[in-house]
C-alpha angles and dihedrals in degrees: 000000000000122000118225113257126229115240116249090239091061092049091049091049092051091050092051092048092050092048092051091047091051091049090050092052091050091049094050091047092050092050092048091050093053088081093220094306093301123115113241113250126212114245121205110250125217119199115234089224136018116269137168122353091258088072097041119140110295095030090086111079107227126171113261091250091060094060115100115250116228115223119232108268126187113246093236091053092047092053092049093048093046090053088058089052095046117108140050119311111191143185132181096030094305098309092109116039149141119225118196130184123214090257091059098255114132152143140225117224130187126178092343096310126111107232097175140005127178141085137315115221117196119234090180138333094298108024124074129181115218120217132179127240091283092054096250126127144149136234093262090057095081136115128201130198109230137175093040093312094305094111136041119216116203108208094198095066100015089239129145123219129194125223109255 
């Protein structure tokens, strides 16, 4: 049994229609990508939570006005406040913890990996800005002593740690 054949004129017409449709799709896509005649600009991104060391505080380029300003704190007050911060603050049976020394240096460890190391700078008796080894940080790199100094609240992940 022989199947009916399609006339060459029909095949040619279908090919032309498909080519015009494809060209129309490309044109619409190109116009949509033009962004209204403006060139797209890169915007600095800020992670919602701290991640690997490659994006530690200071590795994110923020404009100078976006950096937190540290209030002037008397040296004697800073030493007293840093003593209250010193020690190990843990969560999850010690797998996730902050460890601070009396001079404010410290580190954040999770599952055997160092996620941060640097220095805590007191803003007041309960709030400490965290900066990396180069001295840079961001507003979400902050810890606060809560519940009368019995707990440590990490602003970056909204997590609470207990003094070990």
